[in-house]
Tab-separated table of C-alpha atoms and ligand atoms in Angstrom:
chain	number	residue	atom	x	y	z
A	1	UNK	CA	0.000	0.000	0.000
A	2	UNK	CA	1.262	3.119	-1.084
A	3	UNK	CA	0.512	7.014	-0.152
A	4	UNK	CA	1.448	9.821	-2.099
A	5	UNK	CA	2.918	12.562	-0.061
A	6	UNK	CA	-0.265	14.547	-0.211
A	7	UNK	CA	-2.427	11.567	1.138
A	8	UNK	CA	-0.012	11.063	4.126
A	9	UNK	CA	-0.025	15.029	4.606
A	10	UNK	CA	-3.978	15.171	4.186
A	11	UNK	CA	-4.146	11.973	6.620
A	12	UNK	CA	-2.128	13.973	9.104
A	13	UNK	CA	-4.430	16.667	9.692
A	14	UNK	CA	-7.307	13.822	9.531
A	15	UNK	CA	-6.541	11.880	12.201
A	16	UNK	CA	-7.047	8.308	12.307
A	17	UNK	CA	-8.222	5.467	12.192
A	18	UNK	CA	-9.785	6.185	8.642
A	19	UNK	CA	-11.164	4.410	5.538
A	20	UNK	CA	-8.808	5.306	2.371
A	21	UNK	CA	-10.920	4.709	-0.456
A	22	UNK	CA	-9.521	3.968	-3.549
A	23	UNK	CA	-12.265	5.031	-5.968
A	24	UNK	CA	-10.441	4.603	-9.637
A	25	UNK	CA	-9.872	1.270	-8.532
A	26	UNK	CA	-13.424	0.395	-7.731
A	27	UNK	CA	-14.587	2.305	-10.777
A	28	UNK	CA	-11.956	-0.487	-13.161
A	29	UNK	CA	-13.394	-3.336	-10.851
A	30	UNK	CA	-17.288	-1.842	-11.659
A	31	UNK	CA	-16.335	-1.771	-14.963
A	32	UNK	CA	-14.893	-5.341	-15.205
A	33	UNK	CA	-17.824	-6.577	-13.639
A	34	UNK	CA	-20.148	-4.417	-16.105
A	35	UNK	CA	-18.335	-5.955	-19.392
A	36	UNK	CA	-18.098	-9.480	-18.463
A	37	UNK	CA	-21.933	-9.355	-17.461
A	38	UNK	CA	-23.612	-7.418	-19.945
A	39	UNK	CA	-21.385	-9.774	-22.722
A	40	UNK	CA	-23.951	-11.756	-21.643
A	41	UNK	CA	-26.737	-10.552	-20.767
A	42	UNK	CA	-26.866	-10.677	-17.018
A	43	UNK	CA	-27.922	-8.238	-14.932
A	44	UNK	CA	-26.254	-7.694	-11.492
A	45	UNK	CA	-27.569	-5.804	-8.566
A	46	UNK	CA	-24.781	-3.932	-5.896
A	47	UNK	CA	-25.645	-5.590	-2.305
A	48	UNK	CA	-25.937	-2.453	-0.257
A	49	UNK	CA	-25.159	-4.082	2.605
A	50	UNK	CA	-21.566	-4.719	1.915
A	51	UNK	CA	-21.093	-1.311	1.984
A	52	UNK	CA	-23.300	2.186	1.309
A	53	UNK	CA	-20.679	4.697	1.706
A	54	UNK	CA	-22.689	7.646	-0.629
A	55	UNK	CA	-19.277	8.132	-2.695
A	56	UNK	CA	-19.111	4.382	-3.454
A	57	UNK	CA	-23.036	4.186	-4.187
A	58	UNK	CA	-23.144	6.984	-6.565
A	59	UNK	CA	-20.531	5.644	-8.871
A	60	UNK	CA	-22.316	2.173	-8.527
A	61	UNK	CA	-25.411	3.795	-9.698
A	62	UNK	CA	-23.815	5.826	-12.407
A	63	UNK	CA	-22.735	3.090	-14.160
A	64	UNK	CA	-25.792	1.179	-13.907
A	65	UNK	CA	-26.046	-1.820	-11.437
A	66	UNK	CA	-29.240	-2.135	-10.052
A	67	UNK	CA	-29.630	-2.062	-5.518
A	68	UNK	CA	-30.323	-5.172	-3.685
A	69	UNK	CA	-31.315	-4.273	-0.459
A	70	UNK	CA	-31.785	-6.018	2.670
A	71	UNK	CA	-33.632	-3.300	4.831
A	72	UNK	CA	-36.470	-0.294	4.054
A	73	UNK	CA	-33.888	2.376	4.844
A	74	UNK	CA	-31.201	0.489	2.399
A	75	UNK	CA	-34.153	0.410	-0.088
A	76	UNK	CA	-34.609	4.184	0.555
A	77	UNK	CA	-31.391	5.248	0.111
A	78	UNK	CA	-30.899	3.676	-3.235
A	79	UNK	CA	-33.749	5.456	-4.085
A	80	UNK	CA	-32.413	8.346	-2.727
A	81	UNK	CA	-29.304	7.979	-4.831
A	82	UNK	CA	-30.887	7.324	-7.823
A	83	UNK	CA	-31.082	3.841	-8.498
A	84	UNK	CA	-33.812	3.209	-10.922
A	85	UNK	CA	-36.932	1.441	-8.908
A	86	UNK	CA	-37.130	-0.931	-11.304
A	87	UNK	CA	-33.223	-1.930	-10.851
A	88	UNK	CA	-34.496	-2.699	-6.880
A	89	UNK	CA	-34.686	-5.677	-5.021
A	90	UNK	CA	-35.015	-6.383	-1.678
A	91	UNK	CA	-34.612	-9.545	0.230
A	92	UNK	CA	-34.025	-10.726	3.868
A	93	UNK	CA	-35.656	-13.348	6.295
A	94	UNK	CA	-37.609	-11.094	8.365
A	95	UNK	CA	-39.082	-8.004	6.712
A	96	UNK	CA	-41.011	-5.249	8.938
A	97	UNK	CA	-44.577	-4.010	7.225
A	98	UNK	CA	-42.775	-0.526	7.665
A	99	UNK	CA	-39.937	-1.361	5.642
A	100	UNK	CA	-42.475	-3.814	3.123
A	101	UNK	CA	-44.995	-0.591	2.693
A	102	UNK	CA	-41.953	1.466	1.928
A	103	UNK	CA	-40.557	-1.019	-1.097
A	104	UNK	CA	-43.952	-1.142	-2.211
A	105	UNK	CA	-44.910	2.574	-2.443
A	106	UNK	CA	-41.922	2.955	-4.297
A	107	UNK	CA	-42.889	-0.254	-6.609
A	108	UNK	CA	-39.238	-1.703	-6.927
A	109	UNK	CA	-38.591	-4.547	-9.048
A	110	UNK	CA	-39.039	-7.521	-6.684
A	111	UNK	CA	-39.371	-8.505	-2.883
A	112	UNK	CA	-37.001	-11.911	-2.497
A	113	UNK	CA	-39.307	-13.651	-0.330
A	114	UNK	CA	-38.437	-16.233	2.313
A	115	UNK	CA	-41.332	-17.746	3.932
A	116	UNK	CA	-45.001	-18.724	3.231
A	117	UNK	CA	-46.503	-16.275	6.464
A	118	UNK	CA	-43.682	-13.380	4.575
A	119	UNK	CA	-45.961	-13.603	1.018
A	120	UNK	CA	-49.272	-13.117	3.198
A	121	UNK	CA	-48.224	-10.411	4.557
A	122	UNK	CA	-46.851	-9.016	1.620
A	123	UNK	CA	-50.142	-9.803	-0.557
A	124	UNK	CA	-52.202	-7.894	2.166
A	125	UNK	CA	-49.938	-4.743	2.525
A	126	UNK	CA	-50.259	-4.770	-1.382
A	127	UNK	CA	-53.818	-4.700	-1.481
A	128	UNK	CA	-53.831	-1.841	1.141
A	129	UNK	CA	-51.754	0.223	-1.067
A	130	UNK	CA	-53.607	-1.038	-4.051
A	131	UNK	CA	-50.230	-1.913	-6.041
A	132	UNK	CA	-49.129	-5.499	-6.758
A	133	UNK	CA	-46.095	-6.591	-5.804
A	134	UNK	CA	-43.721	-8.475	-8.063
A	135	UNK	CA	-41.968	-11.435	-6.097
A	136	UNK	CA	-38.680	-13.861	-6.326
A	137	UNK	CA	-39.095	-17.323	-3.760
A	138	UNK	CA	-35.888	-17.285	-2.534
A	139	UNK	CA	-35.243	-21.264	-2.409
A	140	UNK	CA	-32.873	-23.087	-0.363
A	141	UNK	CA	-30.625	-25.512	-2.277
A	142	UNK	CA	-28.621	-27.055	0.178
A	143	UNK	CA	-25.384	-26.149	-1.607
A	144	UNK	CA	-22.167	-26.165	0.996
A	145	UNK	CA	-20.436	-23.047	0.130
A	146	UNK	CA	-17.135	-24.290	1.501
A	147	UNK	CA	-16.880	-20.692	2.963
A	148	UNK	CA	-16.866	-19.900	6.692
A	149	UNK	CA	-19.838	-21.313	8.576
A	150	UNK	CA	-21.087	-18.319	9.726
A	151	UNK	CA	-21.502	-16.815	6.081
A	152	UNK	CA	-22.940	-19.818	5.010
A	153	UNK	CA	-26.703	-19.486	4.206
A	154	UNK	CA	-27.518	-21.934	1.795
A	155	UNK	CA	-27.763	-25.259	3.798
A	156	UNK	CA	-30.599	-26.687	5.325
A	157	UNK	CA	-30.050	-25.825	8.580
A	158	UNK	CA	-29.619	-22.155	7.512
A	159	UNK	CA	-32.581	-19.642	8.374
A	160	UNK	CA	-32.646	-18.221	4.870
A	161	UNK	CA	-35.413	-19.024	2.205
A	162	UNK	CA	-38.215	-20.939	1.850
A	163	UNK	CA	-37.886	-24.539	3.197
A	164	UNK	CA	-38.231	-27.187	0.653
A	165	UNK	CA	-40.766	-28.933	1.953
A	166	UNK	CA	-42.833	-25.722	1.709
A	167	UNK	CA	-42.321	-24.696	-2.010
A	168	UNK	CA	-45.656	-27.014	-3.039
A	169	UNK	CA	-47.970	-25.067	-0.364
A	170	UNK	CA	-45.737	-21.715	-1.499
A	171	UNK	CA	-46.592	-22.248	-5.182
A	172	UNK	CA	-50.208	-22.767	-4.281
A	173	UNK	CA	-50.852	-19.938	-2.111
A	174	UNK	CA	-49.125	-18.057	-5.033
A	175	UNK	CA	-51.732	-18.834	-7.292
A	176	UNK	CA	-54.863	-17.251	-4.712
A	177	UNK	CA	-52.491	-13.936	-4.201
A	178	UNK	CA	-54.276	-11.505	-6.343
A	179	UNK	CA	-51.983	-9.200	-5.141
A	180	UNK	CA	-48.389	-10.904	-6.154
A	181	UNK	CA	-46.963	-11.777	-8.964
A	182	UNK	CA	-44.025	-14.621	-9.033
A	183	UNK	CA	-41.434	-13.112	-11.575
A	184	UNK	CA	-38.573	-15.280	-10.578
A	185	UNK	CA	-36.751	-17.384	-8.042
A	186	UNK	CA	-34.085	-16.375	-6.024
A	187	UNK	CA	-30.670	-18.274	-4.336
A	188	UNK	CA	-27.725	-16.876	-2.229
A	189	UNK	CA	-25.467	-19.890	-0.700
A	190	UNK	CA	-22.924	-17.838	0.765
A	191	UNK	CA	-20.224	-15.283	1.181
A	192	UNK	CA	-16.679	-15.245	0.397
A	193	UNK	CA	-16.761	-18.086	-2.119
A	194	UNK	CA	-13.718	-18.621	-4.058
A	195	UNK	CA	-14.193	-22.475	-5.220
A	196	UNK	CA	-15.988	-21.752	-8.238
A	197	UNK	CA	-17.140	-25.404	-8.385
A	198	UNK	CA	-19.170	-24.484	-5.805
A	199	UNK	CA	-21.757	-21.753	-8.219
A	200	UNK	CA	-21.521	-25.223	-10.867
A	201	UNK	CA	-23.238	-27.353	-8.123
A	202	UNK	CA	-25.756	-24.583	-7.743
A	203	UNK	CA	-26.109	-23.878	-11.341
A	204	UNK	CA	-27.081	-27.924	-10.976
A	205	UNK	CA	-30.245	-26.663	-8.480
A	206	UNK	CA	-31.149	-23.904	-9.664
A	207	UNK	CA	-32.196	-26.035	-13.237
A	208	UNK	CA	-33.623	-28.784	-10.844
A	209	UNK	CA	-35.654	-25.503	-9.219
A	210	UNK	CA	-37.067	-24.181	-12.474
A	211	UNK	CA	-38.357	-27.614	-13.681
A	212	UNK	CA	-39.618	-28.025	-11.024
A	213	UNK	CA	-42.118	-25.317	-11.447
A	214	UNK	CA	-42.484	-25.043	-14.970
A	215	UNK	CA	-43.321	-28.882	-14.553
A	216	UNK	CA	-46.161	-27.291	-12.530
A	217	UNK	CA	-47.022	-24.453	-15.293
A	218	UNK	CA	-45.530	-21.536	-13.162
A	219	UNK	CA	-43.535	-18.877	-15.553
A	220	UNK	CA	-40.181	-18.324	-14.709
A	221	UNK	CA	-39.132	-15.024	-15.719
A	222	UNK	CA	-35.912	-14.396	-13.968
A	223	UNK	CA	-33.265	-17.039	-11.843
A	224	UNK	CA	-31.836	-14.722	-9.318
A	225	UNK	CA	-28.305	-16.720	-8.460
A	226	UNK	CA	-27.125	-13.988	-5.344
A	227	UNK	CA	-23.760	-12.945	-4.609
A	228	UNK	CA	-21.144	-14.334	-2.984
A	229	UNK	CA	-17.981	-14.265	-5.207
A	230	UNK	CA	-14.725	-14.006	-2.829
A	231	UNK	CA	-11.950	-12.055	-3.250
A	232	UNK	CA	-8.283	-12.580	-2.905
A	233	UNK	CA	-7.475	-11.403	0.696
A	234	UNK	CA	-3.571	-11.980	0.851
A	235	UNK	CA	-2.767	-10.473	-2.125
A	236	UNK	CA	-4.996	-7.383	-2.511
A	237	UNK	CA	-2.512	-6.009	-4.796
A	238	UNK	CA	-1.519	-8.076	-7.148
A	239	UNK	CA	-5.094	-9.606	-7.260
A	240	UNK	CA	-7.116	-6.374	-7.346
A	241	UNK	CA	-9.938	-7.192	-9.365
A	242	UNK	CA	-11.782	-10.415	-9.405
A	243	UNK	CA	-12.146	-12.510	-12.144
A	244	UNK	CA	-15.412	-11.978	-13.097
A	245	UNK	CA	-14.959	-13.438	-16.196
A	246	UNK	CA	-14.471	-17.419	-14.829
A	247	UNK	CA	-17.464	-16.183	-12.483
A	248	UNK	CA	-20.056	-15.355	-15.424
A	249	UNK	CA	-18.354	-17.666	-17.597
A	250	UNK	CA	-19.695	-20.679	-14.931
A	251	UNK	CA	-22.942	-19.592	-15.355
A	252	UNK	CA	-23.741	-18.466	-19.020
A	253	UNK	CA	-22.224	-22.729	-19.213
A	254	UNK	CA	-24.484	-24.211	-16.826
A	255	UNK	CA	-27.568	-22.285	-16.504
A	256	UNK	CA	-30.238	-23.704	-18.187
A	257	UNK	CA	-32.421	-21.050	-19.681
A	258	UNK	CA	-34.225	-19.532	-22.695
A	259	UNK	CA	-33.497	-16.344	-24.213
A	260	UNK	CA	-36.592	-14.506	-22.517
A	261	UNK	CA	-35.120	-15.439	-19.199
A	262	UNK	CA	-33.370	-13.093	-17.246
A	263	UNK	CA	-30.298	-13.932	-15.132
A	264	UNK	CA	-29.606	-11.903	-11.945
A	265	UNK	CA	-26.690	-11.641	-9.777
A	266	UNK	CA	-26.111	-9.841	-6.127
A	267	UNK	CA	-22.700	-8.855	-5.927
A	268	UNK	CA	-21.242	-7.361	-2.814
A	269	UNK	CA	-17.787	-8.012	-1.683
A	270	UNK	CA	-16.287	-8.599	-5.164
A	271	UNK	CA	-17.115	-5.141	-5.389
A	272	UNK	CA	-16.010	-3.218	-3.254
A	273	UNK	CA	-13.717	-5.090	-0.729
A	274	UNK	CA	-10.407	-4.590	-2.644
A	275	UNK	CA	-11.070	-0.041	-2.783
A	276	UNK	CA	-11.312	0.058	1.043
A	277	UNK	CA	-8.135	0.362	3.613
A	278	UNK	CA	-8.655	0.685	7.154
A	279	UNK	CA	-5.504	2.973	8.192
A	280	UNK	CA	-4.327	3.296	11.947
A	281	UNK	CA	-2.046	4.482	13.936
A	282	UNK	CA	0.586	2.655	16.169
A	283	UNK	CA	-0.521	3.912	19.783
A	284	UNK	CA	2.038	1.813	21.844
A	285	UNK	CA	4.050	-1.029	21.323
A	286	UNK	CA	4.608	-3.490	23.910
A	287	UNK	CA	6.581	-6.764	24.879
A	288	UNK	CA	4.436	-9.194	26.728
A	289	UNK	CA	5.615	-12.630	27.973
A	290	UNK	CA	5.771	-14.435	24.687
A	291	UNK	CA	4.377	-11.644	22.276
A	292	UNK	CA	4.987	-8.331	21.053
A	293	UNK	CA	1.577	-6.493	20.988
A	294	UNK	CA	0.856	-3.333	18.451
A	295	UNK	CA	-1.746	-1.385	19.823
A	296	UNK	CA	-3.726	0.497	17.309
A	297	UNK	CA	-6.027	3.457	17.294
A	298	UNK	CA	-8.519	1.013	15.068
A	299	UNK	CA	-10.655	-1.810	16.641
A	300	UNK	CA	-13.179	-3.842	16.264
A	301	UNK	CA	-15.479	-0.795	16.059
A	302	UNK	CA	-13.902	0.166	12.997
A	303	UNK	CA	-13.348	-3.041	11.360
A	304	UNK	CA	-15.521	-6.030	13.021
A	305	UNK	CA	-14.690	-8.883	10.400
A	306	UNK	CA	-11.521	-10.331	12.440
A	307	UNK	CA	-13.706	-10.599	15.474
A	308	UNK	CA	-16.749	-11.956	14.401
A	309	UNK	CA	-15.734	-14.720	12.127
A	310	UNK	CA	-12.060	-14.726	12.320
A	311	UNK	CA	-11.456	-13.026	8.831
A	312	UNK	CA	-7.977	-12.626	7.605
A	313	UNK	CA	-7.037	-9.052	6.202
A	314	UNK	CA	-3.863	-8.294	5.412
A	315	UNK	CA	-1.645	-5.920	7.347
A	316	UNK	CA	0.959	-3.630	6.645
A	317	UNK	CA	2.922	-0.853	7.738
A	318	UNK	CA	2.688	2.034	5.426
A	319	UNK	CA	5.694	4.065	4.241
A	320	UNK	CA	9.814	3.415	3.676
A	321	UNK	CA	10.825	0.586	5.935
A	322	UNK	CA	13.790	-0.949	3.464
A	323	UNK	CA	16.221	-2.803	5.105
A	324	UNK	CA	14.945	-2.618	8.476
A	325	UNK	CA	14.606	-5.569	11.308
A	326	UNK	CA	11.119	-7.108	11.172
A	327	UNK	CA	9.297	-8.670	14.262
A	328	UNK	CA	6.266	-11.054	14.790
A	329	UNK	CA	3.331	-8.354	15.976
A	330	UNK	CA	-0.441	-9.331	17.398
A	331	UNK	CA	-1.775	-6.612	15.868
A	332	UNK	CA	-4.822	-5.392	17.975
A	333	UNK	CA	-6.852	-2.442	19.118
A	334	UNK	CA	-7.638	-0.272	21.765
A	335	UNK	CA	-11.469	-2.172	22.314
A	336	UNK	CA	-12.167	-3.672	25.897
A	337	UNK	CA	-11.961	-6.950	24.023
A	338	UNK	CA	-9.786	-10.352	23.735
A	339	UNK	CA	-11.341	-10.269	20.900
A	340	UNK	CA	-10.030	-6.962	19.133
A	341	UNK	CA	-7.647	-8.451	17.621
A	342	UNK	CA	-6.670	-7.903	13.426
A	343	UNK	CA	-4.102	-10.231	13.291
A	344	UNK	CA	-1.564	-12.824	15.117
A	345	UNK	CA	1.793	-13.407	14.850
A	346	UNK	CA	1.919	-11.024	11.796
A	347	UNK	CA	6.115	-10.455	10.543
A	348	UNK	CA	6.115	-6.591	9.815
A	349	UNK	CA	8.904	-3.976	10.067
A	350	UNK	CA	9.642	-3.469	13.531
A	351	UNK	CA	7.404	-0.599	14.363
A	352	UNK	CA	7.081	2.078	16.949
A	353	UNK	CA	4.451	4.787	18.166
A	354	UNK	CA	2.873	6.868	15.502
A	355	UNK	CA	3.944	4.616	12.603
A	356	UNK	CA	1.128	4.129	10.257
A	357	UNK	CA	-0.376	0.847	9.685
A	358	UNK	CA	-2.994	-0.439	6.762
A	359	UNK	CA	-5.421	-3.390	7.154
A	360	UNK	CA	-6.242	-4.224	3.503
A	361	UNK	CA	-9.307	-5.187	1.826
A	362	UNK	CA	-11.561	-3.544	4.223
A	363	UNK	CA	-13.893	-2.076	1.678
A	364	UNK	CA	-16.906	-4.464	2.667
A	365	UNK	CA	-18.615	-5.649	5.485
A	366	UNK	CA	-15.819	-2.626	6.766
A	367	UNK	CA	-17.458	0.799	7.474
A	368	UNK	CA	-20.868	-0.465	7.486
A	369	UNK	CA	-20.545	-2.536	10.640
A	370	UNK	CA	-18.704	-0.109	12.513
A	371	UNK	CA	-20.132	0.653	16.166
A	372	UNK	CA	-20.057	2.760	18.776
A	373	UNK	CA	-19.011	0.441	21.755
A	374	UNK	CA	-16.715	2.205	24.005
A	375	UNK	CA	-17.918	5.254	22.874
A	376	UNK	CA	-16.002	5.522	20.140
A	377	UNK	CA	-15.396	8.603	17.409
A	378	UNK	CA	-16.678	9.075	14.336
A	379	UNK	CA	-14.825	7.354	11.731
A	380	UNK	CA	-12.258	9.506	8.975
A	381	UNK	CA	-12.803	9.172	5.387
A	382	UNK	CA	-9.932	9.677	2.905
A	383	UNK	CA	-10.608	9.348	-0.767
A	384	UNK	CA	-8.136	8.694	-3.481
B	1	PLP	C1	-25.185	-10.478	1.541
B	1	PLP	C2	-25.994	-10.831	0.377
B	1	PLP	C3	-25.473	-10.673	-0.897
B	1	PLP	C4	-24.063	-10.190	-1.179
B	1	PLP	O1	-23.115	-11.116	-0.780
B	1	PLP	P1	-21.573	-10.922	-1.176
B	1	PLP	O2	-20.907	-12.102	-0.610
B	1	PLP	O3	-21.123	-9.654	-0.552
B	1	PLP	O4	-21.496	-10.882	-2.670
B	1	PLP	C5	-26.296	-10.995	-1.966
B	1	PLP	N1	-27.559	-11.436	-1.774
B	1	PLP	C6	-28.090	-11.587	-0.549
B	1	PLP	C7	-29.471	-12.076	-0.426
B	1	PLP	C8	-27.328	-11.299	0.565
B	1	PLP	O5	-27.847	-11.465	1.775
């Protein structure tokens, strides 16, 4: 990771800890994703969620992905932003009928729907509003996403979609809904995936899906296939962009469909994750027993990932450090945590206080889960 004099200068009168966004690089990843896509056809909607940063969303929208949102105030904001309505989804397992009247007075594309009681309620709030509602049954296909088991959502024991054994009473209650119409069906297995086997096993389902219901003369206009395409974590340089080529490329190969279907992705992390660096400062260094600690002015408010599910992100000190002695550094913050911790026994350039330090590949799931535990400040933002 490199700063330009300017950046470290503008960083200095900042303050830390703050996210460096790198926006030309997220605009060549965008536009990556944008040509290997629309060289077929697909259509892929930004998950929100990952990250919706205004300066990121706004070049998302300008170049035309559509918003899949996972909350009435994510679907606002898109709206806000000026993501076409029609470019909208929004899915998650438990909906509120604030958040469902605010989707539908805005008439986005499609509600991803995840339960039997969820269309009910949807039909009803339609027919108060006196809209109908277009709707994608998200289905879920028992696919392991070889990924870490607590972003793993498409297995059985998983809370996400409609059960299996429900999809016959779903299609049939679809049918008396005068309110709904079913435009598609919708998957997401998982987070973080970098087997690409793994999207050609649910390719496999998702065909298995569709027959299933045009066996039972339901339409099938769109096959929603989620997100969920990793990205390469220790080397955020040298791998930058994802190859979203191999990604589409599994897909347009396996996905049964005809040429009036529509194919939908819900890209997130692949994204944005590679634009975003979490800088810090070195607070202290210390020598414990049988570690040397780096305290940082980040935590776990700033950058949750390594907490919660143990995520690796590369770290690094920033700045000229040729030729000089490195050490083996837990790297961890300032939180009232065990937790708070970015990284063990990492070798970096022995260090002191005020050195600056950059956690890579923090541009999702990053910002957006930041907190305020220990009464923390506002975050910085720095943008390239
Ligand atoms: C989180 C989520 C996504 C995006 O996942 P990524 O791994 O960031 O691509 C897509 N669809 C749904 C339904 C999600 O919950």
């Amino acid at each position: 990771m490199t700063l330009t004099k300017e950046e470290v200068e503008q960083l200095a009168q900042l303050g830390t800890p703050a996210y460096y966004y790198d926006l030309p690089l997220l605009e060549q990843t965008l536009d990556a994703a944008k040509t290997a896509a629309e060289k077929r056809n697909f259509h892929v909607h930004y998950a929100l969620k990952a990250n919706f940063n205004e300066r990121l969303l706004s070049l998302i929208q300008s170049k035309g992905f559509g918003a899949d949102c996972v909350s009435g105030n994510e679907v606002q904001k898109s709206i806000d932003l000026g993501f076409a309505p029609d470019k909208i989804t929004f899915a998650g397992v438990g909906k509120a009928d604030k958040e469902i009247l605010t989707a539908l007075r805005h008439d986005i594309f499609a509600f991803n729907v995840e339960s039997i009681e969820e269309l009910e309620v949807i039909n009803s709030l339609a027919g108060e509003v006196g809209v109908k509602a277009n709707v994608s049954l998200r289905i879920n296909p028992n696919v392991d996403a070889h990924t870490h088991h607590y972003i793993t959502t498409g297995l059985d024991e998983n809370k996400f979609g409609v059960p299996n054994s429900e999809l016959e009473i779903a299609a049939s209650i679809l049918r008396k809904c005068e309110n709904l119409t079913l435009v598609g069906l919708h998957f997401h297995i998982g987070s973080q995936i970098v087997d690409l086997n793994v999207f050609k096993s649910l390719c496999v389902k998702v065909n298995e899906w569709k027959n299933w219901f045009e066996e039972r003369g339901t339409t099938i206009k769109v096959l929603n296939v989620g997100g969920g395409l990793g990205i390469d974590y220790h080397n955020p340089d040298t791998n930058a962009i994802p190859d979203f080529e191999a990604y589409f490329e599994i897909f347009d190969k396996f996905l049964e469909r005809t040429p009036k279907q529509e194919v939908h992705f819900e890209l997130g992390r692949a994204l944005v994750a590679q634009c975003g660096t979490l800088l810090s400062r070195v607070l202290f260094t210390k020598s414990g027993i049988k570690k040397n600690f780096l305290i940082l002015d980040a935590g776990m408010t700033e950058l949750m990932r390594p907490a919660l599910y143990q995520a690796f992100h590369k770290i690094e000190r920033v700045g000229d450090v040729e030729g000089a002695e490195s050490l083996n550094y837990d790297v961890v913050g300032p939180i009232c945590e065990s937790s708070d911790c970015f990284g063990k026994e990492v070798l970096l350039p022995k260090s002191k206080r005020g050195d600056l330090i950059a956690i890579r590949s923090a541009g999702a799931y990053g910002e957006v889960m930041a907190s305020k535990y220990n009464l923390r400040e506002e975050i910085r933002y720095l943008y390239k």
